mmCIF file of C-alpha atoms and ligand atoms in Angstrom:
data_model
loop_
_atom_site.group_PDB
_atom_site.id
_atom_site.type_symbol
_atom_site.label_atom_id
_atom_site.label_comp_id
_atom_site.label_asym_id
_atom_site.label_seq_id
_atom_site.Cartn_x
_atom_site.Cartn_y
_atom_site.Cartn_z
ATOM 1 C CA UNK A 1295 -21.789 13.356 8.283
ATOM 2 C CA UNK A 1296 -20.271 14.586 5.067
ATOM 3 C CA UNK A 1297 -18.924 12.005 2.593
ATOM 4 C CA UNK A 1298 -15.422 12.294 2.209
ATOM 5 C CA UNK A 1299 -13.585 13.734 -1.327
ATOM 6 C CA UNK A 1300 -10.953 11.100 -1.969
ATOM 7 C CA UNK A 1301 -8.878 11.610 -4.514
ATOM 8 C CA UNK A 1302 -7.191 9.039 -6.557
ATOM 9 C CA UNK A 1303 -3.719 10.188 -8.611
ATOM 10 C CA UNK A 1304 -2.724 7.555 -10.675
ATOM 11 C CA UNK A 1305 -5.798 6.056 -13.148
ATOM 12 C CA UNK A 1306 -3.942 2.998 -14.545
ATOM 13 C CA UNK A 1307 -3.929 -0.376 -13.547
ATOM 14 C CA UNK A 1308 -4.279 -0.115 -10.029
ATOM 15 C CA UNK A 1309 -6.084 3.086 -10.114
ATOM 16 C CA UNK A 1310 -8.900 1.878 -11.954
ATOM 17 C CA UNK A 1311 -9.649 -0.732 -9.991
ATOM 18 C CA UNK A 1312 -9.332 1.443 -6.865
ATOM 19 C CA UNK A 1313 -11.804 3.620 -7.724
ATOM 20 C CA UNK A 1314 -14.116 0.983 -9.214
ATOM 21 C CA UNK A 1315 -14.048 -1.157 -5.712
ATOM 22 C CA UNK A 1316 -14.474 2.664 -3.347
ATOM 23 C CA UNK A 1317 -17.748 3.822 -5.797
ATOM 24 C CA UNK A 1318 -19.106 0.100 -4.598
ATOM 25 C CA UNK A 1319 -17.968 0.168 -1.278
ATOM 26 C CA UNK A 1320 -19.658 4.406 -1.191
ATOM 27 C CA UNK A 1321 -16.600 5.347 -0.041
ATOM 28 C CA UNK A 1322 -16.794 8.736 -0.426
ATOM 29 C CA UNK A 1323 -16.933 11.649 -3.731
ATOM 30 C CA UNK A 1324 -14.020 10.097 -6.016
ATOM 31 C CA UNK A 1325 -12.086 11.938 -7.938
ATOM 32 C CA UNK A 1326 -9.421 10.258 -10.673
ATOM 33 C CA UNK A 1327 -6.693 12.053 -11.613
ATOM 34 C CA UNK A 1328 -3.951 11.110 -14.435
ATOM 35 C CA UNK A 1329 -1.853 13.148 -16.529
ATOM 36 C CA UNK A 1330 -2.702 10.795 -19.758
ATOM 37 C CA UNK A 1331 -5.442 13.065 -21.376
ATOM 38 C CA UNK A 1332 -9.167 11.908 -20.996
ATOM 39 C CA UNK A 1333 -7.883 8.501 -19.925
ATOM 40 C CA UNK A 1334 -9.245 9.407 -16.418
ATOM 41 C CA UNK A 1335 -12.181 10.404 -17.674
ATOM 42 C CA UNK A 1336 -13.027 7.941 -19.525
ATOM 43 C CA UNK A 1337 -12.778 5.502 -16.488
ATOM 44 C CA UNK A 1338 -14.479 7.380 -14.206
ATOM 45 C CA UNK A 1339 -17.480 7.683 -16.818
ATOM 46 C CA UNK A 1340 -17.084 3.744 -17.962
ATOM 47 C CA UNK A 1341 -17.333 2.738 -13.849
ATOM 48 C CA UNK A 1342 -20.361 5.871 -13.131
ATOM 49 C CA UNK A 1343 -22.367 3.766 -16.009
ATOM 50 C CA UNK A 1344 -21.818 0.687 -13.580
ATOM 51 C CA UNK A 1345 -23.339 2.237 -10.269
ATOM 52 C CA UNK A 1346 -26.930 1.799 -11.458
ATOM 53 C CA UNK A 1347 -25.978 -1.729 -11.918
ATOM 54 C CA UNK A 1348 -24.557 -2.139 -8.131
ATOM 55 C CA UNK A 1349 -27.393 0.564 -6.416
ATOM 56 C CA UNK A 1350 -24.510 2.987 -5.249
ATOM 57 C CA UNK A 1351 -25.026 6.976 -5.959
ATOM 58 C CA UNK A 1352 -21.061 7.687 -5.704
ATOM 59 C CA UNK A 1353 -19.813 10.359 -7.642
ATOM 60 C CA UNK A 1354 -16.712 10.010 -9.888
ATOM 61 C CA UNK A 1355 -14.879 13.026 -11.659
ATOM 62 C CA UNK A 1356 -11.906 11.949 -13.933
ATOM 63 C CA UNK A 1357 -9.445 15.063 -14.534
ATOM 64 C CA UNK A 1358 -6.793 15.869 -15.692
ATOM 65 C CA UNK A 1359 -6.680 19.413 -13.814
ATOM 66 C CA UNK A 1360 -5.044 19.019 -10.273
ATOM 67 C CA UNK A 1361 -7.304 21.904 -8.884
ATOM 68 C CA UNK A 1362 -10.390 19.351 -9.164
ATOM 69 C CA UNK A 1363 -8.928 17.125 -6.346
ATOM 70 C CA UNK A 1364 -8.689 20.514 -3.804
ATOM 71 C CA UNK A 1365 -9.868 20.270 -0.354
ATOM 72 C CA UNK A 1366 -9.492 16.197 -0.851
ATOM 73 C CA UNK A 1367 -9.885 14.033 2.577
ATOM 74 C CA UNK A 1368 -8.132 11.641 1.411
ATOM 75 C CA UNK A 1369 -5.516 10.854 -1.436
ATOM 76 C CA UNK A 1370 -4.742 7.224 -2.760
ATOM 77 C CA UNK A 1371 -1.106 7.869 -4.877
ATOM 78 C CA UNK A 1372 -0.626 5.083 -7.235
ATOM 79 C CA UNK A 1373 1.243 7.478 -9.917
ATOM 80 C CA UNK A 1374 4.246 5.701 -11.146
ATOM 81 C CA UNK A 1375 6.071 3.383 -13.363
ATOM 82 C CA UNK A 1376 5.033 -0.536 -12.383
ATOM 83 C CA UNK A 1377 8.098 -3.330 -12.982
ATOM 84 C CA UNK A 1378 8.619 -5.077 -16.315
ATOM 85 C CA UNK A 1379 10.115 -8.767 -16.337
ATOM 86 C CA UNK A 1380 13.667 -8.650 -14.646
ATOM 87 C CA UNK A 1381 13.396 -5.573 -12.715
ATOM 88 C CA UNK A 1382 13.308 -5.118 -9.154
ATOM 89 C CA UNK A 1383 11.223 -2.605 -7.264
ATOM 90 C CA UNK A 1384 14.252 -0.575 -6.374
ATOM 91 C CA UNK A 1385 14.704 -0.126 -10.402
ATOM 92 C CA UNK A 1386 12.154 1.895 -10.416
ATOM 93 C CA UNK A 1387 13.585 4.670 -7.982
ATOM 94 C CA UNK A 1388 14.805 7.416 -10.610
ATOM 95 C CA UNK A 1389 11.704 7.090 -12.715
ATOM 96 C CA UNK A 1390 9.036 7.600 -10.093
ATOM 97 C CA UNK A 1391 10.780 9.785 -7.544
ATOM 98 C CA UNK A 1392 10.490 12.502 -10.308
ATOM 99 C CA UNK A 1393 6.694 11.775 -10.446
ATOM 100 C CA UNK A 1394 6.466 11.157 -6.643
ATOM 101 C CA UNK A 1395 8.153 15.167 -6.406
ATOM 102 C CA UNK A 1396 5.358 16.478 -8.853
ATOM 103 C CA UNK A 1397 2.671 14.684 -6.925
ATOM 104 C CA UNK A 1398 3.938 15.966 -3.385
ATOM 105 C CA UNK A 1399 3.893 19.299 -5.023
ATOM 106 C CA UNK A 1400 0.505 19.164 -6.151
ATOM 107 C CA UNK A 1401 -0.908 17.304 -3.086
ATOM 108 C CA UNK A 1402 0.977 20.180 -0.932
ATOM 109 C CA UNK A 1403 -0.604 23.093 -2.790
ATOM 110 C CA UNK A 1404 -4.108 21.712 -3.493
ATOM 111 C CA UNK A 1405 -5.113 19.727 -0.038
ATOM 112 C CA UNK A 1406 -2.142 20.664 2.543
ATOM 113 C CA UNK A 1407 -4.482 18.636 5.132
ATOM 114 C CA UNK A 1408 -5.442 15.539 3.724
ATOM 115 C CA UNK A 1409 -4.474 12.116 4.772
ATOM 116 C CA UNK A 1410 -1.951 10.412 1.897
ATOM 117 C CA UNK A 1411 -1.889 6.430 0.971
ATOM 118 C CA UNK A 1412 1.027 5.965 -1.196
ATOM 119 C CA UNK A 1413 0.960 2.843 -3.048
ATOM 120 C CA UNK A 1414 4.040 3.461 -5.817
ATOM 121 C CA UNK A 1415 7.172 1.562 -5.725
ATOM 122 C CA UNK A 1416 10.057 1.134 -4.704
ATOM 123 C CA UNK A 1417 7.447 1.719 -1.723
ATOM 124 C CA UNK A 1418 9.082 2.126 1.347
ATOM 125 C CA UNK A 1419 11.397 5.132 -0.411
ATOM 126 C CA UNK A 1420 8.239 6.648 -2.352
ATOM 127 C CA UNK A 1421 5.965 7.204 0.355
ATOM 128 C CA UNK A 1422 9.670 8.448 2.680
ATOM 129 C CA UNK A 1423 10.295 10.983 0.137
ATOM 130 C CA UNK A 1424 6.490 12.491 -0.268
ATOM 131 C CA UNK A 1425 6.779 12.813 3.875
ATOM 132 C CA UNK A 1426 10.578 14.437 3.195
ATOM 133 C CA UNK A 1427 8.973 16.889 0.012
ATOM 134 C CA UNK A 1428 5.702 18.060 1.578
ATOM 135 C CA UNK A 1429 6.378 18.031 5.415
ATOM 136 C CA UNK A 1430 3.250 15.855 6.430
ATOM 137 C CA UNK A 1431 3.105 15.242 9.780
ATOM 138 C CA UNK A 1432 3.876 10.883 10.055
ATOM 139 C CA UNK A 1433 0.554 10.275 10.667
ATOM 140 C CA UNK A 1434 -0.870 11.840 7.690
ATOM 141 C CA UNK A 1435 0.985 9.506 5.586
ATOM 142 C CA UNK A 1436 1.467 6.146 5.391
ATOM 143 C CA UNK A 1437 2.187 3.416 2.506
ATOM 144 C CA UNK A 1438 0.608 0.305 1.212
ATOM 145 C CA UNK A 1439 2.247 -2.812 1.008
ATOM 146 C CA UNK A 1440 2.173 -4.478 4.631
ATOM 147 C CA UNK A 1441 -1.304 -5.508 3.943
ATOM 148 C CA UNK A 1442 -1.464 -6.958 0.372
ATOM 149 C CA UNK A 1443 1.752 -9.168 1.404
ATOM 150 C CA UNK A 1444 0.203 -10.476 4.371
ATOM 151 C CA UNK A 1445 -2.878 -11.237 1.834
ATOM 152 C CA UNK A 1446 -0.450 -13.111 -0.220
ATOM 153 C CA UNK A 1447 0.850 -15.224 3.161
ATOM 154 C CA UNK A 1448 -2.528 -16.149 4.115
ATOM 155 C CA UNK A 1449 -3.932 -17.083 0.729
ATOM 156 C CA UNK A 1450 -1.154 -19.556 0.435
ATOM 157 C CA UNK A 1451 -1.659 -21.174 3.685
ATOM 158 C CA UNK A 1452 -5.344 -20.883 3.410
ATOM 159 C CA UNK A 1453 -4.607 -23.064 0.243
ATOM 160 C CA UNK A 1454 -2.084 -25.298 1.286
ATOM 161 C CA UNK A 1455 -4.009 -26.193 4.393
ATOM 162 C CA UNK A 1456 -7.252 -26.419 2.219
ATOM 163 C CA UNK A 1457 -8.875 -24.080 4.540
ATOM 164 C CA UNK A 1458 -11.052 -20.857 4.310
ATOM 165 C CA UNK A 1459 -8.902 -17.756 4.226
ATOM 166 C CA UNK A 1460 -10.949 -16.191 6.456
ATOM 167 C CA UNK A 1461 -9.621 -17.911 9.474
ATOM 168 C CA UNK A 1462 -5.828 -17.323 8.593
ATOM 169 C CA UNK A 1463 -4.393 -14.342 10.187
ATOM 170 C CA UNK A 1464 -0.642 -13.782 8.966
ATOM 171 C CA UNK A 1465 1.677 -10.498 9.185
ATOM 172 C CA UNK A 1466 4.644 -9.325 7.084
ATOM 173 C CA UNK A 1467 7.024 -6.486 8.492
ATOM 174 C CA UNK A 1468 9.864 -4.369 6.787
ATOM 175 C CA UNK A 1469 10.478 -3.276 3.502
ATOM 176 C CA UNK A 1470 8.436 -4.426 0.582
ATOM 177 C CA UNK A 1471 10.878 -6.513 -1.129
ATOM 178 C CA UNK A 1472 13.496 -9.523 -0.737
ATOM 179 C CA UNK A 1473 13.664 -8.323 2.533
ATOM 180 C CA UNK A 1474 10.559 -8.267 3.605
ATOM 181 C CA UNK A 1475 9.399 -10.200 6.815
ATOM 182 C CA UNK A 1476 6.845 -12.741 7.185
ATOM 183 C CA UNK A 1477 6.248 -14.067 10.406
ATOM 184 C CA UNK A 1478 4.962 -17.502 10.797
ATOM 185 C CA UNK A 1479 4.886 -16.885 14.748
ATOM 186 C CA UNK A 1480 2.104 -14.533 14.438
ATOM 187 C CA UNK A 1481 0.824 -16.474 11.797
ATOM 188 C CA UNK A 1482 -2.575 -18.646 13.007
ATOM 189 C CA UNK A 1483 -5.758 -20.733 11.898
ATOM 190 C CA UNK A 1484 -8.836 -19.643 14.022
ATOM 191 C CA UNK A 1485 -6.208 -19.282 16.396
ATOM 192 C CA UNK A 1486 -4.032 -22.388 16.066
ATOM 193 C CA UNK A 1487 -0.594 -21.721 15.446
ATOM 194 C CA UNK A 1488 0.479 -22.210 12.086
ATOM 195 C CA UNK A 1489 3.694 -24.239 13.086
ATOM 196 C CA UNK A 1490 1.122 -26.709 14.848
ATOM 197 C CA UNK A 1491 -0.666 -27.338 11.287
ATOM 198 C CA UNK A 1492 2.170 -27.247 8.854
ATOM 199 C CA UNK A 1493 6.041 -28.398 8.983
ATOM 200 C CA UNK A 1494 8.901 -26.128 8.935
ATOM 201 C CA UNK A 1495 9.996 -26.738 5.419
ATOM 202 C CA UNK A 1496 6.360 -26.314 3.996
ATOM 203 C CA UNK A 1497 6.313 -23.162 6.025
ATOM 204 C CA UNK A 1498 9.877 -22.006 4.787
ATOM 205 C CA UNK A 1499 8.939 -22.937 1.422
ATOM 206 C CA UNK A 1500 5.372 -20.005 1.643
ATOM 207 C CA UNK A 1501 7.319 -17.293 3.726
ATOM 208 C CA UNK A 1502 10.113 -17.595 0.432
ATOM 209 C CA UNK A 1503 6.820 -17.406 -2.547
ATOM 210 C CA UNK A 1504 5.223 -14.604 -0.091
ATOM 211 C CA UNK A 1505 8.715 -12.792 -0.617
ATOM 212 C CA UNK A 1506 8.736 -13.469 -4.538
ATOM 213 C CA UNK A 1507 4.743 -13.446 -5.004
ATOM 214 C CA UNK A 1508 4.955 -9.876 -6.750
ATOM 215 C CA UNK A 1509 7.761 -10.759 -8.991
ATOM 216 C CA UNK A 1510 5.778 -14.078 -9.736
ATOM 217 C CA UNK A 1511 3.062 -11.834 -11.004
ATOM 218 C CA UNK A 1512 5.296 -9.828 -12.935
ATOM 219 C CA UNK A 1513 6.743 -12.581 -14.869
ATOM 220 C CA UNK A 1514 3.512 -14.135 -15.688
ATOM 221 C CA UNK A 1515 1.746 -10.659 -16.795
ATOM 222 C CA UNK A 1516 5.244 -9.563 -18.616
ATOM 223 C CA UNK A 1517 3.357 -5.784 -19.324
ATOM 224 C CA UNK A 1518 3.439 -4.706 -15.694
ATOM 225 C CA UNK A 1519 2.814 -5.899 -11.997
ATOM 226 C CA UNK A 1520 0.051 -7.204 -9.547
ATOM 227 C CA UNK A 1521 -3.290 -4.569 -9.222
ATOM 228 C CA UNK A 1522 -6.090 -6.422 -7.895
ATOM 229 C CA UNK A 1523 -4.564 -7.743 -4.813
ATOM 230 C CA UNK A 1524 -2.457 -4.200 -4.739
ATOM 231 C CA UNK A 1525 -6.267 -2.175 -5.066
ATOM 232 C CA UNK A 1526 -8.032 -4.183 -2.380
ATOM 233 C CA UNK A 1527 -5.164 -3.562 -0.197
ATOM 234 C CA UNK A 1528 -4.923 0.070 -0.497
ATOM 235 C CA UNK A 1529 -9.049 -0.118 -0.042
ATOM 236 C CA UNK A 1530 -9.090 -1.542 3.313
ATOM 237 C CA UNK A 1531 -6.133 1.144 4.369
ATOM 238 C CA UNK A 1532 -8.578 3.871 2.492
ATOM 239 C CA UNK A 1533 -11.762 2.678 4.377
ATOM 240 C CA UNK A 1534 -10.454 2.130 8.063
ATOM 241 C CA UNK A 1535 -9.510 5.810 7.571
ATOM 242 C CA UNK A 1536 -12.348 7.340 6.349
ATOM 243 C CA UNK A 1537 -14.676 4.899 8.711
ATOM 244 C CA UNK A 1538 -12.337 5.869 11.438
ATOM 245 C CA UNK A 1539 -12.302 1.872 12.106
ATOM 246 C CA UNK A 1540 -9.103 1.731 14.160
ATOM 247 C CA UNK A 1541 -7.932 -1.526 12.038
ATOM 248 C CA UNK A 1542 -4.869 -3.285 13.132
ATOM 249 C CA UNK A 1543 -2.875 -3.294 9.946
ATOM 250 C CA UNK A 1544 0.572 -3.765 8.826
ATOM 251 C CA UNK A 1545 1.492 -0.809 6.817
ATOM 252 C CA UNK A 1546 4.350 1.340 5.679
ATOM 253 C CA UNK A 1547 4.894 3.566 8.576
ATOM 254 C CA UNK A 1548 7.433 6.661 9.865
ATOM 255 C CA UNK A 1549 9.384 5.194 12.892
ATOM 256 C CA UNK A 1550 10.565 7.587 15.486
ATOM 257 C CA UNK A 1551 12.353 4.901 17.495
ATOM 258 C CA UNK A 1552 9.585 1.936 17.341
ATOM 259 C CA UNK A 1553 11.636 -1.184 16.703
ATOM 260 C CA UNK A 1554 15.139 0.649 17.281
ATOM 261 C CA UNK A 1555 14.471 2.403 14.154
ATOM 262 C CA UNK A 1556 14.515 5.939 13.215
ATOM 263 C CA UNK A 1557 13.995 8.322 10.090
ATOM 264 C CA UNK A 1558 12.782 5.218 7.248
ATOM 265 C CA UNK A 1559 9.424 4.326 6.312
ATOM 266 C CA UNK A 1560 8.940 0.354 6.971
ATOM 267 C CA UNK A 1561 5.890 -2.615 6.977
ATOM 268 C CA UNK A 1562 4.785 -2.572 11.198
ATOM 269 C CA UNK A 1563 1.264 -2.906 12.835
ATOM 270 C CA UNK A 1564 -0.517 0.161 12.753
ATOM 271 C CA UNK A 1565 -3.393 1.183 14.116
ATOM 272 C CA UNK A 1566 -5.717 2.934 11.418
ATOM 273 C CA UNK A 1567 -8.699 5.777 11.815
ATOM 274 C CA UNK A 1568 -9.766 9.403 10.857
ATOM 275 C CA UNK A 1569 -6.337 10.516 12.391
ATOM 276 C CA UNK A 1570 -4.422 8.304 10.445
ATOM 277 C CA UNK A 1571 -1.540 6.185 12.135
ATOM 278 C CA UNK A 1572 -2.777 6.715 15.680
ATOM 279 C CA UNK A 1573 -0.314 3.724 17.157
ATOM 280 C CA UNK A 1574 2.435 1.922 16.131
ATOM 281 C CA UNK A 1575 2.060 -1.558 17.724
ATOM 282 C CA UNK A 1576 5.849 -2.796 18.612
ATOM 283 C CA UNK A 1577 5.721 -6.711 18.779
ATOM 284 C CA UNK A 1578 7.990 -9.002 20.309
ATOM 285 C CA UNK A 1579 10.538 -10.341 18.087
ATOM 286 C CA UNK A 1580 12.959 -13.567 18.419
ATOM 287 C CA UNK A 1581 16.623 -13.162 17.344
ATOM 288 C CA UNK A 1582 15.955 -14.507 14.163
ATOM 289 C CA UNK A 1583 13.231 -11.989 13.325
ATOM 290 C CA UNK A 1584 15.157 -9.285 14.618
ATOM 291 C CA UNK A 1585 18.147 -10.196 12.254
ATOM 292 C CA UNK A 1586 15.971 -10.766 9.488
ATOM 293 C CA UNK A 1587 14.227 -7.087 10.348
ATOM 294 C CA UNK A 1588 17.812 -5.747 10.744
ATOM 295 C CA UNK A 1589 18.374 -7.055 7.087
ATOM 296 C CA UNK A 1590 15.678 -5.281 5.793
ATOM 297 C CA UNK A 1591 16.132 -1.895 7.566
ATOM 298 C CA UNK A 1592 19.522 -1.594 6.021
ATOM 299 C CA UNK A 1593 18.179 -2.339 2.793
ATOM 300 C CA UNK A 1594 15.388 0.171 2.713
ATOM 301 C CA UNK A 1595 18.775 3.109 4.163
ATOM 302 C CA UNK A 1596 20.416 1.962 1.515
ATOM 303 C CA UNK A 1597 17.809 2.843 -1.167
ATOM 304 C CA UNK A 1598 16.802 5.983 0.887
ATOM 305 C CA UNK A 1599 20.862 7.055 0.656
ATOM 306 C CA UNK A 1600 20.536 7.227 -2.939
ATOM 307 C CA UNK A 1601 17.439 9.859 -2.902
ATOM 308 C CA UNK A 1602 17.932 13.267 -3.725
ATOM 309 C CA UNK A 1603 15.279 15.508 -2.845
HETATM 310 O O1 TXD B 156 2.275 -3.194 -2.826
HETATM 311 C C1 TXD B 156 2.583 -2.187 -3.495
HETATM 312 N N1 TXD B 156 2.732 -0.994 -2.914
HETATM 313 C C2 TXD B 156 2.811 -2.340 -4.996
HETATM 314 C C3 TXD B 156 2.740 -1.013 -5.721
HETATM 315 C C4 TXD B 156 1.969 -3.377 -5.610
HETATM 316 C C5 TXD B 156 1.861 -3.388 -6.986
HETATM 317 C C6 TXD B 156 2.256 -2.249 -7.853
HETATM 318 N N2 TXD B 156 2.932 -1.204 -7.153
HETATM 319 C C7 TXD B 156 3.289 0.053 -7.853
HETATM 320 O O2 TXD B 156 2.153 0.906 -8.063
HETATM 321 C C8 TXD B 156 3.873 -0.118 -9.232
HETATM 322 O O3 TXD B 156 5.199 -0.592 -9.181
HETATM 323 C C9 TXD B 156 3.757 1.301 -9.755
HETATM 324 O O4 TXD B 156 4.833 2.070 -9.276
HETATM 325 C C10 TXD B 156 2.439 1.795 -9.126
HETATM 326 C C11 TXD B 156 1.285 1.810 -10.076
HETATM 327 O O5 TXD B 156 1.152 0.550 -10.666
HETATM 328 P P1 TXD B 156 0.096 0.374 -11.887
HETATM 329 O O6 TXD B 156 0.100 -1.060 -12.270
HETATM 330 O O7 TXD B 156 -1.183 1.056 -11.552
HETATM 331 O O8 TXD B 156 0.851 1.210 -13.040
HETATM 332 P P2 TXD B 156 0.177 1.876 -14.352
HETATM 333 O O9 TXD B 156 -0.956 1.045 -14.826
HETATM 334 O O10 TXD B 156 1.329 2.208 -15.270
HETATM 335 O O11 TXD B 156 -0.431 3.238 -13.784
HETATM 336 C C12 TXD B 156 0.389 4.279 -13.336
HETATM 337 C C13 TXD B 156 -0.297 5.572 -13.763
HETATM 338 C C14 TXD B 156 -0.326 5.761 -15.298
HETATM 339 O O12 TXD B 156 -1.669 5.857 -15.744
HETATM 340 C C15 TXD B 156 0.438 7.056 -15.545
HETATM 341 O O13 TXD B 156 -0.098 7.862 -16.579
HETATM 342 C C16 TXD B 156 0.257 7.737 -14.211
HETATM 343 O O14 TXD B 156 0.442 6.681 -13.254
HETATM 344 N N3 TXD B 156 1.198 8.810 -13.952
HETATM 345 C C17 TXD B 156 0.869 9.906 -13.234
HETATM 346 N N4 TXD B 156 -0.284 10.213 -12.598
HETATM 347 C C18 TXD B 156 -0.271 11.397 -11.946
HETATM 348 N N5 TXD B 156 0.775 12.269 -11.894
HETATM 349 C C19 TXD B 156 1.928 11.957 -12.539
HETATM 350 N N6 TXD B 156 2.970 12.813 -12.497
HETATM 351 C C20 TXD B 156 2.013 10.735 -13.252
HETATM 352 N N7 TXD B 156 2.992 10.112 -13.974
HETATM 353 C C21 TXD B 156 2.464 8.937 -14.388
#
């Protein structure tokens, strides 16, 4: 089976570690691609001189030429201004829709097939107006943010509850902001519901630093925002594609109706395999949830209405 050529635009923060955790995982041939001059390069070479050290034979190339990532499988787009102290996501909209046009240009010309992660903020807009610019089919392109805040809900009730986070399943829909949506309901221990293990207010009090646990971050690093967390996110996305693994994630997806929604990109269970989204998994919703999904589909239009193409 051929490996696949995944290209990463973006090499900063979160692109470094990207393509440090996919040469250890063998993902595929990497390519990094920045328009900083030899800054790519440089990474690529610094993590190659690590694969003796972790017994993987991937191959990196850092560039600064778009033509290097042609024919890609796969493209991871973290390209983009990250938050400073006091900003919000949707601050970053003029700044990195500009970039987000040059990458769907580029991505268009160079690999007019490939399957497209977008990771930028204001998320749910960026990776809406790369589908709107190049005219990828839905399932070709999908976002990441779903999956690192659902990390963030089960870390904190993994440590609350002083239990493993491997047994916590938790899921956050909508936008990836304020808005967003945990949902305790769906949120278990091996299976036990969360509101049989915690109280409501202790609950209320994770599903409101869940909502704030990038901004947290933010505050704390006061040069830029979360790329660990964001980088092992965008990985598992990255590998059930290229794996064809069929996980059931929540990402940023194109809804044609799922949820009452049409035309916005927003957080829902996907499934996710060599075709991409193959499903959209519609779950059953309380009136609360719904009003609280409502909230956050207006907000997301609202961002989208201020887009020009
Ligand atoms: O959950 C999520 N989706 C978010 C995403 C989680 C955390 C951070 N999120 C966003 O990812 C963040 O708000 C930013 O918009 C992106 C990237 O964050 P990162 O921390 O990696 O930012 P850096 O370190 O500034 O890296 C951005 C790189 C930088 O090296 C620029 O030179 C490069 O983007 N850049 C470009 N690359 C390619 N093409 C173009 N046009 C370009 N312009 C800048």
């Amino acid at each position: 089976m051929a490996k696949a050529k995944i290209s990463l635009v973006g090499g900063g923060n979160i692109g470094g570690v990207l393509t440090l955790i996919a040469a250890q995982k063998e993902l595929g041939d990497l390519v990094l691609y920045d328009v900083v001059e030899g800054m790519p390069q440089g990474k690529a070479l610094d993590i190659s001189h690590a694969t003796p050290l972790v017994d993987t034979d991937t191959r990196i190339l850092g560039t600064n030429d778009y033509a290097d990532t042609a024919d890609s499988d796969l493209y991871i787009v973290t390209a983009g201004f990250p938050r400073k102290p006091g900003m919000s996501r949707d601050d970053l909209l003029a700044a990195n829709l500009e970039i987000i046009k040059d990458v769907s240009k580029n991505i268009k010309k160079y690999s007019p097939n490939s399957m497209v992660i977008i990771v930028s903020n204001p998320l749910d807009v960026m990776v809406w107006s790369f589908k709107e610019l190049t005219g990828f089919p839905r399932e070709r392109v999908v976002g990441m943010a779903g999956i690192l805040d659902s990390a963030r809900f089960r870390y904190f009730v993994a440590e609350r509850l002083g239990v493993s986070v491997q047994d916590v399943v938790a899921l956050v829909l909508g936008g990836h902001g304020p808005t967003m949506v945990p949902l305790p309901r769906y949120c278990s221990v091996s299976g036990i519901p969360l509101t049989k293990l915690m109280d409501q207010a202790t609950i209320d009090a994770i599903v409101k630093r869940v909502q704030e646990a990038g901004t947290e971050i933010v505050g704390l690093l006061k040069t830029g925002s979360a790329y660990f967390s964001p980088a092992q996110a965008a990985i598992e996305m990255a590998e059930s594609i290229v794996r064809d693994q069929k996980r059931v994630l929540p990402c940023a997806a194109y809804l044609e109706g799922e949820y009452g929604v049409s035309g916005i990109y927003m957080g829902v269970p996907i499934q996710l395999g060599a075709s991409g989204m193959e499903k959209i998994i519609e779950l059953d919703l309380d009136s609360d949830e719904q009003a609280a999904l409502k909230k956050s589909v207006e907000h997301v239009r609202k961002v989208i209405a201020e887009v020009k193409l």
